[in-house]
Amino acid sequence: MADADFKLSNVQGDILVGLSKKTEVFFFFQITNAGAFKSQLKNVVPLITTADKATGEKEAIRAFKAEKQVRINGVNGSSGTNELGEITANPPLLSVVGVNIAFSQKGLTALGVTDDLKDPLFAAGQKADAFDLADKGTGDTKDGFKPDWDDAFLQEKQEIHGVILVAGDSFETVDGKLDEVKGLLSTDGTSSIAQVATLAGDVRPGEFKGHEHFGYMDGISQPALNGVDNVDGKKPFPGQTLVKLGVGLLGRDGDDVQGRPGWAKDGSLLAFRKLPQFVPEFDRFLEDTADKITDFDDFSDAPSPADILGARMVGRWKSGAPIRITPLVDDPILAADPQRNNKFKFNPKSQEICPFAAHIRKMNPRKDLANPETSIDPHLILRRGIPFGPEVTTEEKLTKSTKYERGLYFVSYQSNLGNGFSFLQRLWANNQDFPPQEPEQPGFDPIIGQVHGEVRAMTGANDDATANSLPLDRQWVQSKGGEYFFSPSIEALNGA
Ligand code: HEM
């Protein structure tokens, strides 16, 4: 049951539901006039998409899609479709655009907020965490380490005080809404903020919709929150973990950090990371390596060895279906069925089906930890990222090297960064001994595991799933920076 005073209308929508998006802009800003900003912020609050509004929009989109399907199937005789199946008569227009806002510790300080949110990683900022996250950079110790990040995130010239997230159905609607918000944060033509950077992400086109740039379906496994995803007739999907509300929200059940200020309740901590992906190089590695380590192409209907190796590195096929030995093929129907696509367990002590190091097994080992008493619940995060950059060009495919930057703007929400994003990256992805499986050493997460750019290795990638170590010849995902933010409740924003 939900806490009695809990209201979806008090929580920003990206945290609990996710903003509906085809495209999303992240506007990173510095506050240049704190007094003006505080009074102007109250005018922005009515534009914020709350969790209840985000829920309503998702339902409207679902209904819209169902209606569109009816029209395409020709059941609704009042509208026509052309030979391409496109709707030709009076299609209903559904334009959705949502706004959320979050602040860094430097931003809270600029606004004169002196309360301690009791999250040391948030307080110090992500740059101070870069060495422990094992990002590439210069310097052998934490002191003086300079990550190899984009200038904006190094914050040497301008501090990042906050980020405005605007998501919607097109760049036009998103840009228009961002201009509206910026207009409200300005009086007589003088703005109370300055832009540090604007980053734009875009869902991949056509058949790749919902897939990240390596080609794998993303956004399949999310925790369900008690009091949100199991009320009003809703229930978690089979295999979906139901966690305490406080895993996502500060000040709620499960958020065991004592002494957080009351106004921080129903806010959440946001980790943003810019993660470029080297797609042609990743594909080249799969092609060059797979034949040497897999023998599955003996089966006539088997996928290519490169597809098998890729699936074993991620833990799912490109469609999003979890990998299984039988049948050894991708299964798009299973992938698209939320009643089944998370309903699986890893086989404890065995990496025959899924390597211990596979990205999804590292990030959510489910009930597979050596010590069954260890709960993974506090380490589950709400992921809300979006891809950025163009599709791989013909030239890049031919030369097998990246010319245009593309990747993932990673966004996660959690009530504690040391349990959430930072923990997953440092202690699971970058830890070759996790999950503990003696005598086998799982190796690094082949997708995001990193040691300051050094070569890493994983085991279990080969078809006989032995502990043979597979060197991962380079990083195919490389951090270009980010920041930690606090995404406050609506009441807190109104009282700022
Ligand atoms: C799941 C890709 C970065 C944490 C997944 C999935 C894919 C994927 C394809 C499976 C689909 C799903 O279950 O939703 C990537 C790529 C990344 C990236 C390409 C970088 C460019 C990260 C980072 C973290 C992370 C930085 C956290 C430190 C997770 C988690 C899951 C997941 C928690 C769900 C696992 C589960 O519950 O089964 N990712 N990811 N990912 N990823 Fe990532």
XYZ file of C-alpha atoms and ligand atoms in Angstrom:
539
model
C 0.000 0.000 0.000
C 1.084 3.562 -0.618
C 2.085 5.794 2.288
C -1.002 7.761 3.283
C 0.398 11.158 2.320
C 2.023 9.993 -0.894
C 0.857 11.808 -4.028
C 1.997 11.168 -7.579
C 1.212 14.819 -8.243
C 4.042 15.818 -5.893
C 6.769 13.837 -7.711
C 8.484 14.792 -10.969
C 7.348 12.479 -13.761
C 10.698 11.321 -15.097
C 11.492 9.657 -11.756
C 8.554 7.307 -11.332
C 7.100 7.003 -14.812
C 9.549 8.423 -17.362
C 8.791 11.341 -19.666
C 7.247 10.245 -22.960
C 9.807 10.912 -25.621
C 10.843 10.586 -29.163
C 13.385 13.247 -28.497
C 14.816 14.820 -25.345
C 16.914 17.884 -24.623
C 19.113 18.291 -21.554
C 19.768 21.992 -20.904
C 22.604 22.358 -18.379
C 22.665 25.808 -16.793
C 24.460 28.031 -14.337
C 22.423 30.325 -12.102
C 23.617 33.904 -12.595
C 21.038 35.703 -10.427
C 19.851 33.534 -7.538
C 17.251 36.008 -6.228
C 15.549 36.399 -9.594
C 15.793 32.672 -10.308
C 14.001 31.752 -7.088
C 11.006 33.950 -7.793
C 10.876 33.027 -11.491
C 11.078 29.285 -10.711
C 7.554 29.420 -9.254
C 6.262 30.279 -12.745
C 8.033 27.236 -14.188
C 6.508 24.785 -11.690
C 3.089 24.604 -13.444
C 4.918 23.404 -16.576
C 6.584 20.502 -14.769
C 5.261 17.100 -15.797
C 4.384 15.346 -12.561
C 4.210 11.573 -12.147
C 0.408 11.549 -12.389
C 0.478 13.660 -15.558
C 3.185 11.412 -17.043
C 1.016 8.372 -16.266
C -1.974 9.967 -18.012
C 0.148 10.768 -21.057
C 1.473 7.214 -21.303
C -2.113 5.929 -21.210
C -3.190 8.423 -23.877
C -0.296 7.326 -26.103
C -1.257 3.667 -25.614
C -4.848 4.441 -26.573
C -3.658 6.486 -29.549
C -1.501 3.629 -30.798
C -4.345 1.154 -30.393
C -6.639 3.470 -32.326
C -3.999 3.911 -35.037
C -3.675 0.137 -35.307
C -7.436 -0.166 -35.757
C -7.294 2.393 -38.532
C -4.356 0.725 -40.252
C -6.146 -2.593 -40.096
C -9.076 -0.899 -41.795
C -11.567 -1.835 -39.073
C -12.535 1.787 -38.733
C -14.059 2.514 -42.124
C -14.131 6.249 -41.609
C -10.429 6.656 -42.239
C -8.313 5.383 -45.082
C -4.782 4.074 -45.418
C -2.572 4.226 -48.457
C -0.650 1.290 -49.868
C 2.170 1.915 -47.408
C -0.229 1.487 -44.536
C -0.021 5.177 -43.646
C -3.105 6.849 -42.289
C -4.551 9.213 -44.863
C -7.739 10.543 -43.295
C -7.934 12.753 -40.217
C -5.334 11.055 -38.062
C -5.671 12.229 -34.483
C -2.684 14.339 -33.534
C -1.003 13.530 -30.266
C 1.590 16.064 -29.275
C 3.249 15.417 -25.948
C 5.946 17.459 -24.298
C 7.181 17.247 -20.715
C 9.489 19.289 -18.488
C 11.480 18.288 -15.372
C 14.216 20.133 -13.473
C 17.040 19.079 -11.169
C 19.899 20.776 -9.294
C 23.520 19.919 -8.556
C 25.011 20.484 -5.101
C 26.709 23.585 -6.516
C 23.285 24.745 -7.686
C 21.701 24.235 -4.262
C 24.609 26.155 -2.733
C 24.155 28.984 -5.254
C 20.506 29.143 -4.171
C 21.568 29.441 -0.535
C 20.385 25.939 0.450
C 22.671 24.837 3.276
C 20.926 21.577 4.305
C 22.902 18.384 3.836
C 21.165 15.795 1.624
C 23.336 13.110 3.283
C 24.684 11.764 0.039
C 28.443 12.362 -0.092
C 28.681 11.536 -3.813
C 26.009 14.109 -4.637
C 27.674 16.673 -2.374
C 31.083 16.246 -4.000
C 29.767 16.067 -7.584
C 30.461 13.448 -10.253
C 33.877 14.815 -11.240
C 35.143 13.912 -7.753
C 33.797 10.359 -8.341
C 35.417 9.960 -11.786
C 38.584 8.274 -10.480
C 36.624 5.713 -8.466
C 34.295 5.131 -11.419
C 37.541 4.247 -13.289
C 36.888 6.707 -16.112
C 39.767 7.320 -18.497
C 41.903 10.313 -17.586
C 45.259 11.562 -16.414
C 46.625 11.039 -12.911
C 47.253 7.884 -10.885
C 45.527 8.926 -7.703
C 42.177 10.408 -6.848
C 43.773 13.735 -5.955
C 44.473 15.687 -9.077
C 42.874 13.109 -11.408
C 41.561 14.783 -14.552
C 39.033 12.674 -16.410
C 39.026 12.668 -20.192
C 35.646 14.415 -20.275
C 33.969 17.056 -22.397
C 34.815 20.588 -21.239
C 31.271 21.351 -20.071
C 31.382 18.556 -17.463
C 34.880 19.442 -16.278
C 33.266 22.726 -15.181
C 36.533 24.644 -15.287
C 34.956 27.708 -16.888
C 31.337 27.496 -15.768
C 29.718 25.529 -12.977
C 26.728 23.323 -13.741
C 23.989 24.312 -11.286
C 21.119 22.406 -12.781
C 19.569 20.671 -15.726
C 16.224 21.210 -17.422
C 14.955 18.044 -19.114
C 12.471 18.570 -21.929
C 11.112 15.517 -23.732
C 8.498 15.210 -26.434
C 7.343 13.993 -29.801
C 9.531 16.236 -32.006
C 12.447 18.654 -31.845
C 10.057 21.495 -32.695
C 7.792 20.892 -29.693
C 10.757 20.280 -27.385
C 12.655 23.376 -28.534
C 9.492 25.462 -28.265
C 8.902 24.271 -24.696
C 12.527 24.894 -23.701
C 12.250 28.444 -25.065
C 9.083 28.914 -23.007
C 10.877 27.754 -19.819
C 13.879 29.969 -20.563
C 11.502 32.882 -21.132
C 9.983 32.336 -17.693
C 13.473 32.401 -16.164
C 14.039 35.881 -17.500
C 12.701 39.356 -16.687
C 12.795 42.283 -19.108
C 15.090 40.329 -21.402
C 17.606 39.513 -18.650
C 17.943 35.838 -17.850
C 18.742 34.515 -14.378
C 20.585 31.543 -15.906
C 23.337 30.979 -18.473
C 23.659 27.956 -20.717
C 26.588 25.626 -19.991
C 25.629 22.973 -22.566
C 22.573 21.716 -24.430
C 22.553 18.031 -25.376
C 19.862 16.491 -27.554
C 19.002 12.801 -27.657
C 16.737 10.988 -30.053
C 15.051 7.599 -30.067
C 16.505 5.577 -32.961
C 14.411 5.532 -36.165
C 12.092 2.909 -37.630
C 12.753 -0.703 -36.720
C 15.484 0.355 -34.259
C 13.057 2.292 -32.055
C 13.801 1.462 -28.421
C 17.191 -0.092 -29.253
C 20.472 1.412 -28.085
C 23.193 1.990 -30.684
C 24.836 -1.461 -30.471
C 21.427 -2.711 -31.594
C 19.972 -4.240 -28.416
C 16.491 -3.411 -27.159
C 16.789 -1.273 -24.019
C 14.444 -0.310 -21.209
C 13.035 -3.804 -20.645
C 13.900 -4.506 -17.024
C 12.958 -1.889 -14.435
C 12.096 -2.405 -10.780
C 8.464 -1.862 -9.734
C 7.975 0.503 -6.796
C 5.711 -0.472 -3.932
C 2.880 2.034 -3.693
C 3.187 3.088 -7.316
C 3.296 0.028 -9.536
C 1.044 -2.212 -7.440
C -1.917 0.100 -6.759
C -5.099 1.031 -8.654
C -5.338 -2.416 -10.199
C -1.739 -2.421 -11.409
C 0.646 -5.229 -10.570
C 4.286 -5.898 -11.362
C 5.045 -8.047 -14.381
C 6.264 -11.608 -13.746
C 9.945 -11.475 -12.831
C 9.841 -7.752 -12.110
C 11.189 -7.002 -8.625
C 8.898 -5.001 -6.349
C 11.072 -2.726 -4.208
C 10.349 -0.293 -1.420
C 9.322 3.179 -2.509
C 12.389 4.613 -0.790
C 14.740 2.857 -3.205
C 13.651 5.547 -5.670
C 12.466 8.405 -3.469
C 14.134 10.208 -0.591
C 12.349 10.136 2.751
C 10.157 7.113 1.959
C 10.137 3.530 3.169
C 13.464 1.923 2.319
C 15.356 5.193 2.222
C 17.276 4.506 5.386
C 19.503 7.573 5.406
C 18.714 9.357 8.622
C 18.571 13.100 9.017
C 17.717 14.173 5.521
C 15.849 17.501 5.475
C 12.047 17.179 5.322
C 11.792 19.254 2.133
C 13.892 16.644 0.284
C 11.131 14.036 0.714
C 9.789 12.710 -2.590
C 12.796 14.011 -4.456
C 15.310 11.672 -6.070
C 18.981 11.683 -7.010
C 19.655 11.752 -10.732
C 22.880 10.420 -12.264
C 23.561 11.765 -15.757
C 26.350 10.298 -17.925
C 27.317 11.005 -21.506
C 28.422 7.602 -22.830
C 29.652 7.562 -26.446
C 29.531 4.105 -28.065
C 32.014 2.858 -30.684
C 29.598 0.829 -32.753
C 31.603 -0.132 -35.890
C 34.494 -1.151 -33.623
C 32.140 -3.237 -31.440
C 30.738 -4.996 -34.520
C 34.243 -5.600 -35.847
C 35.262 -7.209 -32.556
C 32.228 -9.514 -32.626
C 32.929 -10.564 -36.207
C 36.679 -11.045 -35.728
C 36.351 -12.940 -32.464
C 33.170 -14.962 -32.704
C 34.320 -17.575 -35.197
C 37.304 -18.359 -33.026
C 35.297 -19.076 -29.921
C 31.911 -20.397 -30.994
C 30.910 -23.465 -32.905
C 27.193 -22.863 -32.966
C 26.970 -22.352 -36.711
C 26.775 -26.155 -37.012
C 23.042 -25.663 -36.498
C 21.287 -24.723 -39.698
C 18.894 -22.184 -38.182
C 21.412 -20.759 -35.726
C 22.160 -17.072 -35.632
C 25.594 -15.923 -36.702
C 28.472 -16.508 -34.286
C 28.817 -12.723 -33.978
C 25.156 -12.477 -32.879
C 25.705 -15.221 -30.312
C 28.795 -13.552 -28.884
C 27.027 -10.193 -28.704
C 24.020 -11.747 -26.977
C 26.315 -13.434 -24.455
C 28.007 -10.120 -23.710
C 24.712 -8.300 -23.124
C 22.672 -11.208 -21.710
C 19.836 -10.621 -24.180
C 19.393 -10.966 -27.929
C 19.025 -7.822 -30.016
C 15.234 -8.072 -29.824
C 15.507 -7.987 -26.008
C 14.680 -11.664 -25.494
C 16.705 -13.216 -22.658
C 19.222 -15.740 -23.974
C 18.408 -19.442 -23.650
C 20.218 -22.488 -24.927
C 17.116 -23.890 -26.565
C 16.139 -22.613 -28.985
C 19.385 -20.903 -29.813
C 17.732 -18.117 -31.741
C 16.489 -14.653 -31.043
C 12.815 -14.624 -30.125
C 11.172 -11.253 -30.891
C 7.731 -12.479 -29.764
C 9.062 -13.401 -26.338
C 10.987 -10.105 -26.242
C 7.858 -8.025 -26.841
C 5.799 -9.799 -24.189
C 6.162 -8.068 -20.800
C 4.517 -11.085 -19.155
C 7.516 -13.219 -20.176
C 10.538 -11.068 -21.053
C 11.703 -10.754 -17.436
C 10.452 -14.099 -16.232
C 13.733 -15.950 -15.926
C 16.393 -16.790 -13.396
C 20.091 -17.224 -13.877
C 21.392 -20.695 -13.267
C 23.462 -20.315 -10.084
C 27.069 -21.399 -10.406
C 26.772 -21.828 -14.157
C 27.405 -19.573 -17.077
C 26.368 -22.075 -19.683
C 23.293 -20.077 -20.606
C 24.402 -16.609 -19.581
C 27.976 -15.571 -18.682
C 28.393 -14.242 -15.144
C 29.863 -11.084 -16.683
C 27.011 -10.404 -19.130
C 25.820 -6.812 -18.716
C 22.344 -7.660 -17.411
C 23.673 -10.353 -15.054
C 26.263 -7.967 -13.591
C 23.702 -5.170 -13.224
C 20.955 -7.344 -11.777
C 22.182 -10.781 -10.683
C 18.651 -11.540 -9.480
C 18.781 -14.407 -6.968
C 22.209 -15.482 -8.094
C 24.407 -14.034 -5.356
C 26.589 -16.477 -3.441
C 25.114 -15.229 -0.208
C 21.333 -15.439 -0.561
C 20.979 -13.064 2.380
C 22.410 -10.241 0.298
C 19.533 -8.218 -1.046
C 20.085 -6.580 -4.378
C 16.975 -4.406 -3.917
C 18.843 -1.265 -2.746
C 20.962 -1.499 -5.886
C 18.082 -1.427 -8.356
C 17.802 1.828 -10.259
C 15.209 3.513 -12.449
C 16.759 3.994 -15.902
C 15.515 6.825 -18.137
C 18.258 7.365 -20.728
C 18.014 8.113 -24.444
C 20.362 7.445 -27.383
C 22.100 10.336 -29.127
C 23.909 10.802 -32.422
C 23.287 9.612 -35.985
C 22.898 6.097 -37.294
C 26.134 4.428 -38.408
C 26.919 5.621 -41.951
C 27.919 3.428 -44.897
C 31.397 4.914 -44.723
C 31.738 3.992 -41.038
C 30.516 0.468 -41.798
C 33.086 0.092 -44.561
C 36.017 1.533 -42.633
C 34.813 -0.153 -39.427
C 35.677 2.938 -37.469
C 33.626 5.659 -35.788
C 33.568 9.065 -37.437
C 30.462 10.623 -35.843
C 29.869 10.641 -32.097
C 26.873 8.560 -30.958
C 25.915 6.786 -27.773
C 23.682 6.916 -24.751
C 22.726 9.772 -22.472
C 22.431 7.569 -19.395
C 19.966 8.804 -16.760
C 19.164 6.950 -13.566
C 17.180 7.804 -10.441
C 17.872 6.418 -6.964
C 17.597 7.645 -3.388
C 21.271 6.955 -2.754
C 24.064 7.234 -5.339
C 26.412 5.053 -3.300
C 23.865 2.218 -3.558
C 22.644 3.036 -7.061
C 24.543 4.159 -10.162
C 27.985 4.655 -8.594
C 27.807 1.297 -6.785
C 26.794 -0.590 -9.939
C 29.574 0.946 -11.994
C 32.360 0.650 -9.389
C 31.587 -2.520 -7.490
C 29.826 -4.699 -10.032
C 30.646 -3.613 -13.631
C 34.300 -2.771 -12.889
C 34.867 -5.687 -10.513
C 36.194 -8.829 -12.183
C 35.328 -10.924 -9.106
C 31.618 -10.074 -9.181
C 29.325 -12.011 -8.903
C 31.463 -14.148 -6.565
C 31.700 -17.524 -8.320
C 34.858 -19.272 -7.157
C 36.847 -20.813 -8.671
C 35.696 -18.945 -11.751
C 36.418 -15.277 -12.090
C 33.604 -13.648 -14.070
C 35.686 -10.776 -15.409
C 34.470 -7.295 -16.370
C 31.117 -6.177 -17.698
C 31.996 -6.206 -21.424
C 29.627 -3.324 -22.174
C 30.397 -0.765 -19.457
C 33.128 -2.258 -17.228
C 36.254 -0.108 -17.205
C 39.670 0.387 -15.590
C 40.810 3.844 -16.711
C 40.873 2.690 -20.333
C 43.010 -0.421 -19.792
C 42.244 -3.698 -21.602
C 39.840 -5.924 -19.677
C 38.651 -9.522 -20.022
C 35.560 -11.633 -19.362
C 34.960 -15.354 -19.038
C 32.147 -17.550 -20.287
C 31.765 -15.797 -23.640
C 32.679 -18.956 -25.551
C 30.134 -21.607 -26.465
C 31.330 -24.172 -23.956
C 31.057 -21.452 -21.303
C 34.350 -22.317 -19.714
C 36.422 -19.995 -17.636
C 38.609 -19.236 -20.648
C 39.353 -15.582 -20.543
C 38.343 -13.459 -23.520
C 40.348 -10.222 -23.783
C 38.090 -7.302 -24.674
C 40.487 -5.436 -26.896
C 39.147 -1.944 -26.194
C 36.328 -0.094 -24.469
C 33.330 0.310 -26.751
C 31.605 2.630 -24.269
C 33.587 5.509 -22.894
C 32.456 8.131 -20.419
C 32.667 11.734 -21.528
C 31.372 13.056 -18.235
C 28.259 13.840 -16.331
C 26.966 15.217 -13.080
C 24.870 14.206 -10.085
C 21.627 16.117 -9.519
C 18.741 16.284 -7.069
C 15.267 16.273 -8.597
C 13.007 17.882 -5.955
C 9.319 17.356 -5.266
C 6.790 19.907 -6.515
C 6.206 21.152 -2.952
C 9.943 21.712 -2.532
C 10.121 23.592 -5.851
C 7.203 25.794 -4.825
C 8.819 26.557 -1.483
C 12.255 27.339 -2.947
C 20.087 -3.268 -19.001
C 22.687 -1.463 -22.655
C 24.913 1.570 -19.578
C 22.616 -0.530 -15.883
C 20.583 -3.030 -20.253
C 20.151 -3.678 -21.462
C 20.875 -3.167 -22.475
C 21.774 -2.191 -21.922
C 20.779 -3.543 -23.951
C 19.068 -4.779 -21.558
C 17.707 -4.218 -21.673
C 16.992 -3.988 -20.386
O 16.950 -4.877 -19.532
O 16.451 -2.916 -20.210
C 23.520 -0.487 -22.122
C 24.433 0.317 -22.894
C 25.042 1.181 -22.031
C 24.522 0.898 -20.710
C 24.652 0.181 -24.386
C 26.067 2.241 -22.292
C 26.192 2.869 -23.442
C 24.531 1.228 -18.302
C 25.047 1.821 -17.097
C 24.414 1.205 -16.054
C 23.483 0.250 -16.613
C 26.097 2.933 -17.026
C 24.602 1.442 -14.571
C 25.788 1.648 -14.013
C 21.705 -1.393 -16.424
C 20.717 -2.092 -15.635
C 19.997 -2.896 -16.523
C 20.550 -2.649 -17.852
C 20.487 -1.967 -14.128
C 18.839 -3.825 -16.194
C 19.358 -5.188 -15.833
C 18.229 -6.127 -15.471
O 17.449 -5.781 -14.585
O 18.125 -7.178 -16.097
N 21.587 -2.121 -20.572
N 23.604 -0.110 -20.807
N 23.600 0.275 -17.974
N 21.570 -1.745 -17.747
Fe 22.646 -0.991 -19.255
